[in-house]
Amino acid sequence: MVETTNTKKSGRKRAIITGGVLLGAGALVTAAAFTDFALLDLNGDGGFGGVENAYNIQVSTGQENTVPDVSTWVEANPNSEAVAPIEGADALIPGGAPIYVNLPVLNDSASMASTLDLVLHNVTATVETPEGAAIDIAAANEAYAKLIRFQVAQVDDASTVPTDWVTPTGLAFDTNGAVPSVALSDLDPSAGSIIVVKVWLEEGQTQAETNLANGGTVQVQARFDGESKN
Amino acid sequence: MNEQPTMAAQQQRVPRRAWATLGLLVGTAALLTAATVVERHSFDAVFTPGAEHDFNIQVDGSYDDSWTLERAQWHEGRPNTLTIEATPDGSGVPLPPGRVETFLLGVRNASPTLASTLTVELFDPDPLGAESDPTTGSRLELFDALHFTLSDGEHVIVSGSGAEALSGAWQAGLAPTEARLLTLTILLPESVTNDYNGAGTGVGIRFDGSSL
């Protein structure tokens, strides 16, 4: 405990001293009381909360393999940040090899642990097929989105392909264009993880269904949600 | 409390001073004229409470939940505010929504003979109102969002939001030399909005006593 001089209180001090004199004089004619006060300050200038204790989640767009590899963390809030280019993303074929995308995420809170959830959204822009085009682009995009699958892993080092996946099977977009939210492990204060997203195209149930995705594309947005832990 | 001479010392000092003054005046008059006898009495009377009548409210407290009044090292808390440290480096106490922080406080009527009334007020030493961070738009002031409860083990003396006036009183006051252990909890409710992320505040406590 430290007693600190509070300059704001100096006026009050004078008032009390003066009051003491007046009370002493008044004691001759009336039964006045003595008064005293005491001031406590909890945790001094540090107080409670503050910017240094703010809760914050950050991500990297660099697809690094480990958290220490990350040179720049970004907020990606409220606007998303592009993770591009992703090697092999333009060459997925139904039933072919998957690609892996590393998404480093950091709990930038110095004092608060964090929950962590991941949702993948289909944010493909609506397009109109030009007259005379060889394929119906909107239909191709829709077919492509039906074939795409995702698996998610949370690792410290993504230099090798993960063996343990948070999602045991491939996740598909639902009718609202989102995969079910994936609950990831909590992050300690100032700690991060590499979230690996495995992406592949399944074959359609018919060749026609598969062929419909030819020429299609899908834009995927990964959204991390965290909550400070008490 | 400023240290004051005892009543006994005052009683001895006043007559001595009075007689010395009288002697000087009489001597001076004797030099001016021998025909006139001048006699004048002058007293400097100082009224101060003796040590046995000192009126004094003292405080102490701790962030340690095992703290007791027996461990108190009583402080005046005036004019120097007593700081109860909670973090080793002086940084802010983290307050995620839902967390309760607890402080143990002691208040004592150090007067040996005078009983005291006792009131308490919780306040924000540096209120920032509705100011917000120009970059994030988040609020800077946290005090209004906090919920405080101050109890003495038997009664809840203060309970409410920082947005309200936070004051209370003990009907029984404090007997001479009586000390009381108080528990102050500070909660940031789960219902707080994200607007308060990064907001901060100080918390001040003022005890007032008046002799009975």
Tab-separated table of C-alpha atoms in Angstrom:
chain	number	residue	atom	x	y	z
A	1	MET	CA	0.000	0.000	0.000
A	2	VAL	CA	1.202	3.435	-0.864
A	3	GLU	CA	-0.030	6.757	0.310
A	4	THR	CA	0.010	9.227	-2.528
A	5	THR	CA	-0.528	12.927	-2.484
A	6	ASN	CA	-3.565	13.864	-4.475
A	7	THR	CA	-3.280	17.431	-5.647
A	8	LYS	CA	-7.010	17.503	-6.283
A	9	LYS	CA	-7.501	17.003	-2.586
A	10	SER	CA	-5.369	19.972	-1.438
A	11	GLY	CA	-8.336	22.311	-1.496
A	12	ARG	CA	-10.230	19.847	0.599
A	13	LYS	CA	-7.377	19.708	3.062
A	14	ARG	CA	-7.444	23.464	3.507
A	15	ALA	CA	-11.162	23.338	3.996
A	16	ILE	CA	-10.790	20.803	6.756
A	17	ILE	CA	-8.080	22.777	8.534
A	18	THR	CA	-10.200	25.876	8.385
A	19	GLY	CA	-13.143	23.867	9.542
A	20	GLY	CA	-11.140	22.666	12.527
A	21	VAL	CA	-10.460	26.236	13.634
A	22	LEU	CA	-14.088	27.168	13.263
A	23	LEU	CA	-15.189	24.094	15.133
A	24	GLY	CA	-12.787	24.884	17.939
A	25	ALA	CA	-14.221	28.374	18.264
A	26	GLY	CA	-17.739	27.054	17.966
A	27	ALA	CA	-17.131	24.654	20.821
A	28	LEU	CA	-17.379	27.614	23.141
A	29	VAL	CA	-21.001	28.210	22.229
A	30	THR	CA	-22.354	24.942	20.839
A	31	ALA	CA	-21.663	21.237	20.974
A	32	ALA	CA	-20.250	20.874	17.435
A	33	ALA	CA	-18.581	17.674	16.302
A	34	PHE	CA	-15.128	16.898	15.058
A	35	THR	CA	-14.979	15.366	11.633
A	36	ASP	CA	-12.429	13.322	9.769
A	37	PHE	CA	-12.286	11.424	6.512
A	38	ALA	CA	-10.027	8.877	4.863
A	39	LEU	CA	-9.514	8.118	1.192
A	40	LEU	CA	-8.696	4.824	-0.474
A	41	ASP	CA	-7.694	4.324	-4.081
A	42	LEU	CA	-7.969	0.798	-5.451
A	43	ASN	CA	-4.939	-0.160	-7.546
A	44	GLY	CA	-3.838	3.429	-8.026
A	45	ASP	CA	-3.272	4.724	-11.524
A	46	GLY	CA	-3.556	1.221	-12.961
A	47	GLY	CA	-7.169	0.978	-11.931
A	48	PHE	CA	-9.336	-1.595	-13.636
A	49	GLY	CA	-9.540	-2.642	-17.270
A	50	GLY	CA	-7.919	-0.218	-19.682
A	51	VAL	CA	-6.602	-0.444	-23.195
A	52	GLU	CA	-3.746	-2.725	-22.112
A	53	ASN	CA	-6.385	-5.213	-20.976
A	54	ALA	CA	-8.548	-4.987	-24.080
A	55	TYR	CA	-9.721	-8.173	-25.712
A	56	ASN	CA	-8.620	-8.634	-29.313
A	57	ILE	CA	-8.358	-11.379	-31.938
A	58	GLN	CA	-5.989	-10.980	-34.881
A	59	VAL	CA	-5.139	-13.057	-37.926
A	60	SER	CA	-2.414	-13.308	-40.504
A	61	THR	CA	-2.916	-13.475	-44.255
A	62	GLY	CA	0.563	-14.897	-44.852
A	63	GLN	CA	-0.368	-18.604	-44.473
A	64	GLU	CA	2.614	-19.145	-42.153
A	65	ASN	CA	3.316	-22.565	-40.655
A	66	THR	CA	3.853	-21.383	-37.061
A	67	VAL	CA	2.844	-18.415	-34.941
A	68	PRO	CA	6.450	-17.204	-34.500
A	69	ASP	CA	6.753	-17.157	-38.295
A	70	VAL	CA	4.099	-14.464	-38.537
A	71	SER	CA	5.539	-11.032	-39.128
A	72	THR	CA	2.319	-9.055	-39.422
A	73	TRP	CA	-0.928	-9.552	-37.595
A	74	VAL	CA	-4.015	-7.788	-38.861
A	75	GLU	CA	-7.386	-7.064	-37.351
A	76	ALA	CA	-9.525	-8.135	-40.328
A	77	ASN	CA	-12.365	-6.366	-38.563
A	78	PRO	CA	-14.690	-4.885	-39.630
A	79	ASN	CA	-13.424	-5.526	-43.172
A	80	SER	CA	-12.063	-8.888	-44.228
A	81	GLU	CA	-8.513	-9.353	-45.478
A	82	ALA	CA	-7.651	-11.416	-48.552
A	83	VAL	CA	-5.642	-14.602	-48.168
A	84	ALA	CA	-4.268	-14.974	-51.642
A	85	PRO	CA	-2.924	-16.527	-53.687
A	86	ILE	CA	-3.636	-20.012	-52.359
A	87	GLU	CA	-1.554	-22.591	-54.142
A	88	GLY	CA	-3.709	-25.026	-56.095
A	89	ALA	CA	-6.956	-23.216	-55.406
A	90	ASP	CA	-7.492	-22.662	-59.099
A	91	ALA	CA	-6.906	-26.303	-60.004
A	92	LEU	CA	-9.233	-28.305	-57.815
A	93	ILE	CA	-10.900	-31.162	-59.647
A	94	PRO	CA	-13.735	-33.318	-58.371
A	95	GLY	CA	-12.339	-36.328	-56.554
A	96	GLY	CA	-8.816	-34.910	-56.862
A	97	ALA	CA	-6.182	-34.009	-54.303
A	98	PRO	CA	-6.992	-31.508	-51.611
A	99	ILE	CA	-5.232	-28.257	-50.894
A	100	TYR	CA	-4.352	-26.901	-47.474
A	101	VAL	CA	-4.694	-23.320	-46.297
A	102	ASN	CA	-2.942	-22.128	-43.166
A	103	LEU	CA	-4.783	-19.446	-41.187
A	104	PRO	CA	-2.727	-18.157	-38.219
A	105	VAL	CA	-4.885	-16.676	-35.472
A	106	LEU	CA	-3.751	-14.836	-32.354
A	107	ASN	CA	-5.390	-13.933	-29.068
A	108	ASP	CA	-3.913	-10.459	-28.844
A	109	SER	CA	-5.286	-9.969	-25.331
A	110	ALA	CA	-2.593	-9.587	-22.709
A	111	SER	CA	-4.720	-10.763	-19.829
A	112	MET	CA	-7.804	-12.555	-21.121
A	113	ALA	CA	-8.056	-16.081	-22.464
A	114	SER	CA	-10.322	-16.566	-25.436
A	115	THR	CA	-12.712	-19.067	-26.901
A	116	LEU	CA	-12.345	-19.616	-30.616
A	117	ASP	CA	-14.821	-20.640	-33.288
A	118	LEU	CA	-14.497	-20.807	-37.042
A	119	VAL	CA	-17.199	-20.506	-39.645
A	120	LEU	CA	-16.665	-20.702	-43.390
A	121	HIS	CA	-19.055	-18.735	-45.550
A	122	ASN	CA	-19.760	-18.861	-49.239
A	123	VAL	CA	-19.427	-15.219	-50.247
A	124	THR	CA	-19.402	-15.754	-54.002
A	125	ALA	CA	-20.751	-12.720	-55.733
A	126	THR	CA	-23.877	-13.103	-57.777
A	127	VAL	CA	-23.058	-12.901	-61.466
A	128	GLU	CA	-25.068	-12.744	-64.605
A	129	THR	CA	-24.097	-15.001	-67.449
A	130	PRO	CA	-23.277	-13.001	-70.576
A	131	GLU	CA	-25.469	-13.727	-73.557
A	132	GLY	CA	-23.956	-16.411	-75.719
A	133	ALA	CA	-21.616	-17.716	-72.999
A	134	ALA	CA	-20.661	-21.379	-73.208
A	135	ILE	CA	-21.762	-22.117	-69.657
A	136	ASP	CA	-24.305	-20.789	-67.210
A	137	ILE	CA	-21.869	-19.178	-64.728
A	138	ALA	CA	-24.358	-18.834	-61.899
A	139	ALA	CA	-25.385	-22.474	-62.216
A	140	ALA	CA	-21.738	-23.562	-62.385
A	141	ASN	CA	-20.889	-21.607	-59.264
A	142	GLU	CA	-23.825	-23.131	-57.433
A	143	ALA	CA	-22.816	-26.637	-58.522
A	144	TYR	CA	-19.201	-25.977	-57.509
A	145	ALA	CA	-20.321	-24.837	-54.038
A	146	LYS	CA	-22.267	-28.064	-53.637
A	147	LEU	CA	-19.149	-30.165	-54.281
A	148	ILE	CA	-16.659	-28.286	-52.121
A	149	ARG	CA	-15.733	-29.773	-48.732
A	150	PHE	CA	-13.713	-28.582	-45.774
A	151	GLN	CA	-11.908	-30.086	-42.813
A	152	VAL	CA	-10.335	-28.070	-40.027
A	153	ALA	CA	-7.333	-28.763	-37.797
A	154	GLN	CA	-5.710	-26.652	-35.080
A	155	VAL	CA	-1.961	-27.086	-34.747
A	156	ASP	CA	1.149	-25.331	-33.556
A	157	ASP	CA	3.173	-26.307	-36.605
A	158	ALA	CA	1.565	-26.773	-40.010
A	159	SER	CA	4.747	-27.616	-41.883
A	160	THR	CA	3.452	-31.184	-42.135
A	161	VAL	CA	-0.088	-32.239	-42.945
A	162	PRO	CA	-2.118	-32.522	-39.715
A	163	THR	CA	-3.130	-35.952	-38.566
A	164	ASP	CA	-5.796	-34.894	-36.083
A	165	TRP	CA	-8.747	-33.018	-37.488
A	166	VAL	CA	-11.267	-31.131	-35.402
A	167	THR	CA	-13.865	-32.075	-37.978
A	168	PRO	CA	-13.660	-35.812	-38.705
A	169	THR	CA	-15.582	-35.557	-41.968
A	170	GLY	CA	-15.843	-33.012	-44.721
A	171	LEU	CA	-18.111	-30.059	-44.046
A	172	ALA	CA	-20.366	-28.766	-46.799
A	173	PHE	CA	-22.119	-25.450	-47.231
A	174	ASP	CA	-25.694	-25.529	-45.981
A	175	THR	CA	-28.560	-23.806	-47.759
A	176	ASN	CA	-27.516	-20.522	-46.168
A	177	GLY	CA	-24.047	-20.817	-47.636
A	178	ALA	CA	-22.204	-21.609	-44.414
A	179	VAL	CA	-20.620	-24.648	-42.867
A	180	PRO	CA	-21.507	-25.508	-39.260
A	181	SER	CA	-19.477	-23.514	-36.761
A	182	VAL	CA	-16.312	-25.319	-35.713
A	183	ALA	CA	-15.420	-25.040	-32.025
A	184	LEU	CA	-11.661	-24.776	-31.660
A	185	SER	CA	-9.475	-24.950	-28.564
A	186	ASP	CA	-9.295	-21.901	-26.326
A	187	LEU	CA	-6.359	-19.580	-26.686
A	188	ASP	CA	-4.356	-18.366	-23.709
A	189	PRO	CA	-3.614	-14.662	-23.440
A	190	SER	CA	-1.107	-13.599	-26.105
A	191	ALA	CA	-1.148	-17.106	-27.624
A	192	GLY	CA	-1.954	-18.198	-31.133
A	193	SER	CA	-2.591	-21.249	-33.277
A	194	ILE	CA	-2.401	-22.264	-36.891
A	195	ILE	CA	-5.784	-23.269	-38.224
A	196	VAL	CA	-5.387	-25.549	-41.226
A	197	VAL	CA	-8.302	-25.779	-43.624
A	198	LYS	CA	-8.258	-28.738	-45.965
A	199	VAL	CA	-10.260	-28.054	-49.109
A	200	TRP	CA	-11.294	-30.462	-51.830
A	201	LEU	CA	-14.006	-31.136	-54.367
A	202	GLU	CA	-16.098	-34.239	-54.130
A	203	GLU	CA	-17.499	-35.905	-57.154
A	204	GLY	CA	-21.156	-35.327	-57.837
A	205	GLN	CA	-23.632	-38.120	-57.426
A	206	THR	CA	-23.914	-38.172	-61.227
A	207	GLN	CA	-21.508	-37.206	-63.946
A	208	ALA	CA	-23.938	-34.532	-65.017
A	209	GLU	CA	-23.837	-33.047	-61.542
A	210	THR	CA	-20.083	-33.068	-61.586
A	211	ASN	CA	-19.917	-31.562	-65.036
A	212	LEU	CA	-22.250	-28.781	-64.007
A	213	ALA	CA	-19.517	-27.455	-61.695
A	214	ASN	CA	-17.100	-27.142	-64.601
A	215	GLY	CA	-16.102	-23.517	-64.895
A	216	GLY	CA	-17.601	-22.666	-61.559
A	217	THR	CA	-15.934	-20.858	-58.717
A	218	VAL	CA	-16.545	-20.158	-55.066
A	219	GLN	CA	-15.261	-17.452	-52.772
A	220	VAL	CA	-14.845	-18.581	-49.201
A	221	GLN	CA	-14.639	-16.310	-46.201
A	222	ALA	CA	-13.271	-17.662	-42.947
A	223	ARG	CA	-14.642	-15.940	-39.876
A	224	PHE	CA	-13.066	-16.382	-36.457
A	225	ASP	CA	-15.227	-15.573	-33.468
A	226	GLY	CA	-13.844	-15.354	-29.982
A	227	GLU	CA	-15.134	-14.447	-26.564
A	228	SER	CA	-13.096	-13.361	-23.619
A	229	LYS	CA	-13.045	-15.954	-20.860
A	230	ASN	CA	-13.707	-15.013	-17.310
B	1	MET	CA	-4.423	13.749	12.600
B	2	ASN	CA	-1.821	16.346	13.271
B	3	GLU	CA	-0.047	15.758	16.518
B	4	GLN	CA	-1.309	18.206	19.146
B	5	PRO	CA	0.084	19.082	22.529
B	6	THR	CA	-1.733	17.376	25.342
B	7	MET	CA	-4.251	19.225	27.439
B	8	ALA	CA	-1.934	18.934	30.415
B	9	ALA	CA	0.877	20.597	28.521
B	10	GLN	CA	-1.450	23.397	27.445
B	11	GLN	CA	-2.625	23.989	30.973
B	12	GLN	CA	0.954	24.407	32.114
B	13	ARG	CA	1.966	26.590	29.227
B	14	VAL	CA	-0.855	29.146	29.296
B	15	PRO	CA	-0.230	30.514	32.801
B	16	ARG	CA	3.504	30.723	32.158
B	17	ARG	CA	2.943	32.746	29.008
B	18	ALA	CA	0.452	35.027	30.761
B	19	TRP	CA	2.779	35.865	33.568
B	20	ALA	CA	5.661	36.561	31.263
B	21	THR	CA	3.527	39.016	29.304
B	22	LEU	CA	2.402	40.758	32.419
B	23	GLY	CA	5.926	41.114	33.674
B	24	LEU	CA	7.139	42.653	30.441
B	25	LEU	CA	4.308	45.176	30.289
B	26	VAL	CA	4.737	46.207	33.850
B	27	GLY	CA	8.457	46.663	33.364
B	28	THR	CA	7.956	48.818	30.278
B	29	ALA	CA	5.420	50.994	32.010
B	30	ALA	CA	7.796	51.515	34.828
B	31	LEU	CA	10.315	53.001	32.444
B	32	LEU	CA	7.840	55.429	30.927
B	33	THR	CA	6.491	56.909	34.043
B	34	ALA	CA	6.727	56.334	37.642
B	35	ALA	CA	3.565	58.311	38.378
B	36	THR	CA	1.165	55.939	36.728
B	37	VAL	CA	0.663	52.360	37.602
B	38	VAL	CA	-0.362	50.354	34.603
B	39	GLU	CA	-1.553	46.831	34.891
B	40	ARG	CA	-2.688	44.812	31.929
B	41	HIS	CA	-3.400	41.126	31.608
B	42	SER	CA	-3.117	39.323	28.315
B	43	PHE	CA	-3.837	35.630	27.787
B	44	ASP	CA	-3.224	33.467	24.753
B	45	ALA	CA	-5.655	30.648	25.162
B	46	VAL	CA	-5.351	27.716	22.763
B	47	PHE	CA	-8.039	25.080	22.764
B	48	THR	CA	-6.926	21.747	21.379
B	49	PRO	CA	-8.180	18.317	22.123
B	50	GLY	CA	-5.751	16.302	24.147
B	51	ALA	CA	-4.552	12.932	22.927
B	52	GLU	CA	-7.315	11.231	24.828
B	53	HIS	CA	-9.850	13.241	22.845
B	54	ASP	CA	-8.299	13.001	19.377
B	55	PHE	CA	-10.880	12.215	16.737
B	56	ASN	CA	-9.447	10.182	13.919
B	57	ILE	CA	-10.717	7.875	11.174
B	58	GLN	CA	-8.144	5.488	9.697
B	59	VAL	CA	-8.168	2.943	6.900
B	60	ASP	CA	-6.276	0.054	5.411
B	61	GLY	CA	-7.051	-2.768	3.020
B	62	SER	CA	-5.717	-5.448	0.751
B	63	TYR	CA	-6.271	-7.335	-2.484
B	64	ASP	CA	-5.253	-10.485	-0.590
B	65	ASP	CA	-8.388	-12.435	0.292
B	66	SER	CA	-6.802	-13.755	3.493
B	67	TRP	CA	-6.222	-10.284	4.889
B	68	THR	CA	-7.571	-9.571	8.361
B	69	LEU	CA	-7.867	-6.525	10.592
B	70	GLU	CA	-5.048	-7.943	12.718
B	71	ARG	CA	-2.728	-7.370	9.759
B	72	ALA	CA	-3.854	-3.781	9.294
B	73	GLN	CA	-1.284	-1.029	9.287
B	74	TRP	CA	-3.584	1.880	9.773
B	75	HIS	CA	-3.249	4.927	7.570
B	76	GLU	CA	-4.823	8.334	7.725
B	77	GLY	CA	-5.883	8.352	4.071
B	78	ARG	CA	-5.784	12.132	4.303
B	79	PRO	CA	-4.418	14.231	2.738
B	80	ASN	CA	-2.547	11.397	1.030
B	81	THR	CA	-4.886	8.852	-0.489
B	82	LEU	CA	-4.032	5.291	0.481
B	83	THR	CA	-3.553	3.094	-2.572
B	84	ILE	CA	-4.455	-0.589	-2.307
B	85	GLU	CA	-2.244	-2.201	-4.925
B	86	ALA	CA	-3.637	-5.127	-6.861
B	87	THR	CA	-1.087	-5.792	-9.592
B	88	PRO	CA	2.673	-6.135	-9.064
B	89	ASP	CA	3.565	-3.763	-11.881
B	90	GLY	CA	0.853	-1.187	-11.348
B	91	SER	CA	-1.000	-2.206	-14.476
B	92	GLY	CA	-4.759	-2.350	-14.609
B	93	VAL	CA	-6.708	-5.235	-13.118
B	94	PRO	CA	-8.118	-7.226	-16.058
B	95	LEU	CA	-11.894	-7.282	-15.947
B	96	PRO	CA	-13.453	-9.549	-18.549
B	97	PRO	CA	-17.249	-9.647	-18.415
B	98	GLY	CA	-18.442	-11.863	-15.591
B	99	ARG	CA	-15.349	-11.555	-13.420
B	100	VAL	CA	-15.650	-10.462	-9.802
B	101	GLU	CA	-12.736	-8.785	-8.076
B	102	THR	CA	-12.679	-8.652	-4.287
B	103	PHE	CA	-10.931	-6.260	-1.943
B	104	LEU	CA	-10.873	-6.428	1.842
B	105	LEU	CA	-10.953	-3.066	3.566
B	106	GLY	CA	-10.590	-1.936	7.134
B	107	VAL	CA	-11.886	1.251	8.701
B	108	ARG	CA	-11.156	2.249	12.276
B	109	ASN	CA	-12.241	4.919	14.681
B	110	ALA	CA	-8.888	5.537	16.298
B	111	SER	CA	-10.376	7.897	18.853
B	112	PRO	CA	-9.879	6.528	22.371
B	113	THR	CA	-12.977	8.168	23.806
B	114	LEU	CA	-15.129	9.571	21.018
B	115	ALA	CA	-17.636	7.448	19.146
B	116	SER	CA	-18.153	8.237	15.505
B	117	THR	CA	-20.740	8.186	12.786
B	118	LEU	CA	-19.544	6.450	9.646
B	119	THR	CA	-20.500	6.924	6.026
B	120	VAL	CA	-18.871	5.690	2.879
B	121	GLU	CA	-18.890	6.781	-0.728
B	122	LEU	CA	-17.556	4.966	-3.780
B	123	PHE	CA	-16.564	7.249	-6.608
B	124	ASP	CA	-14.706	7.511	-9.889
B	125	PRO	CA	-11.558	9.570	-9.270
B	126	ASP	CA	-11.297	10.555	-12.933
B	127	PRO	CA	-14.669	10.358	-14.670
B	128	LEU	CA	-14.510	10.497	-18.461
B	129	GLY	CA	-18.222	10.565	-19.159
B	130	ALA	CA	-19.194	9.397	-22.609
B	131	GLU	CA	-15.758	9.915	-24.176
B	132	SER	CA	-14.837	7.314	-26.754
B	133	ASP	CA	-11.689	6.114	-28.467
B	134	PRO	CA	-11.469	8.023	-31.756
B	135	THR	CA	-9.985	4.982	-33.507
B	136	THR	CA	-12.146	2.135	-32.277
B	137	GLY	CA	-15.212	4.055	-31.136
B	138	SER	CA	-15.164	2.094	-27.879
B	139	ARG	CA	-15.991	3.829	-24.638
B	140	LEU	CA	-13.120	4.903	-22.428
B	141	GLU	CA	-14.966	4.983	-19.107
B	142	LEU	CA	-15.685	1.694	-17.342
B	143	PHE	CA	-16.909	2.858	-13.927
B	144	ASP	CA	-20.530	3.247	-14.991
B	145	ALA	CA	-20.667	-0.355	-16.213
B	146	LEU	CA	-19.384	-1.884	-12.976
B	147	HIS	CA	-21.497	-3.246	-10.151
B	148	PHE	CA	-20.254	-2.666	-6.613
B	149	THR	CA	-21.197	-4.390	-3.377
B	150	LEU	CA	-19.754	-3.295	-0.050
B	151	SER	CA	-20.670	-5.310	3.027
B	152	ASP	CA	-19.414	-5.665	6.569
B	153	GLY	CA	-20.317	-9.302	7.030
B	154	GLU	CA	-23.678	-8.471	8.543
B	155	HIS	CA	-25.099	-5.799	6.309
B	156	VAL	CA	-24.785	-4.736	2.721
B	157	ILE	CA	-23.881	-1.088	2.979
B	158	VAL	CA	-23.596	-0.214	-0.693
B	159	SER	CA	-24.878	-2.148	-3.679
B	160	GLY	CA	-25.399	-0.749	-7.111
B	161	SER	CA	-24.103	0.229	-10.497
B	162	GLY	CA	-21.401	2.789	-11.000
B	163	ALA	CA	-23.953	4.806	-12.926
B	164	GLU	CA	-25.770	5.446	-9.652
B	165	ALA	CA	-24.777	7.349	-6.548
B	166	LEU	CA	-22.895	4.854	-4.405
B	167	SER	CA	-23.000	5.781	-0.760
B	168	GLY	CA	-24.067	4.232	2.486
B	169	ALA	CA	-23.967	4.626	6.243
B	170	TRP	CA	-23.703	2.507	9.356
B	171	GLN	CA	-26.508	3.251	11.772
B	172	ALA	CA	-24.426	2.107	14.698
B	173	GLY	CA	-21.385	4.109	13.647
B	174	LEU	CA	-18.120	3.138	15.263
B	175	ALA	CA	-17.407	2.963	18.963
B	176	PRO	CA	-14.109	4.398	20.219
B	177	THR	CA	-11.197	2.302	18.878
B	178	GLU	CA	-13.607	0.043	16.976
B	179	ALA	CA	-12.478	-1.297	13.609
B	180	ARG	CA	-14.600	-2.941	10.964
B	181	LEU	CA	-13.671	-5.361	8.190
B	182	LEU	CA	-15.422	-4.710	4.893
B	183	THR	CA	-15.636	-6.708	1.697
B	184	LEU	CA	-15.874	-4.861	-1.581
B	185	THR	CA	-16.719	-6.789	-4.732
B	186	ILE	CA	-16.450	-5.278	-8.171
B	187	LEU	CA	-18.229	-7.049	-11.002
B	188	LEU	CA	-18.291	-6.360	-14.700
B	189	PRO	CA	-21.634	-7.966	-15.637
B	190	GLU	CA	-21.832	-10.531	-18.410
B	191	SER	CA	-24.421	-8.330	-20.052
B	192	VAL	CA	-21.926	-5.559	-20.766
B	193	THR	CA	-21.684	-4.678	-24.434
B	194	ASN	CA	-18.571	-4.804	-26.581
B	195	ASP	CA	-18.505	-1.002	-26.424
B	196	TYR	CA	-16.678	-1.326	-23.104
B	197	ASN	CA	-13.838	-3.465	-24.489
B	198	GLY	CA	-10.675	-1.589	-23.516
B	199	ALA	CA	-12.438	0.858	-21.205
B	200	GLY	CA	-10.827	1.541	-17.837
B	201	THR	CA	-11.450	3.259	-14.553
B	202	GLY	CA	-10.108	4.030	-11.132
B	203	VAL	CA	-12.122	3.315	-8.025
B	204	GLY	CA	-12.001	5.642	-5.027
B	205	ILE	CA	-13.521	5.135	-1.607
B	206	ARG	CA	-14.112	7.838	0.967
B	207	PHE	CA	-15.010	7.203	4.583
B	208	ASP	CA	-16.404	10.099	6.591
B	209	GLY	CA	-16.831	10.186	10.334
B	210	SER	CA	-18.198	12.703	12.754
B	211	SER	CA	-17.686	12.535	16.495
B	212	LEU	CA	-20.678	11.746	18.659
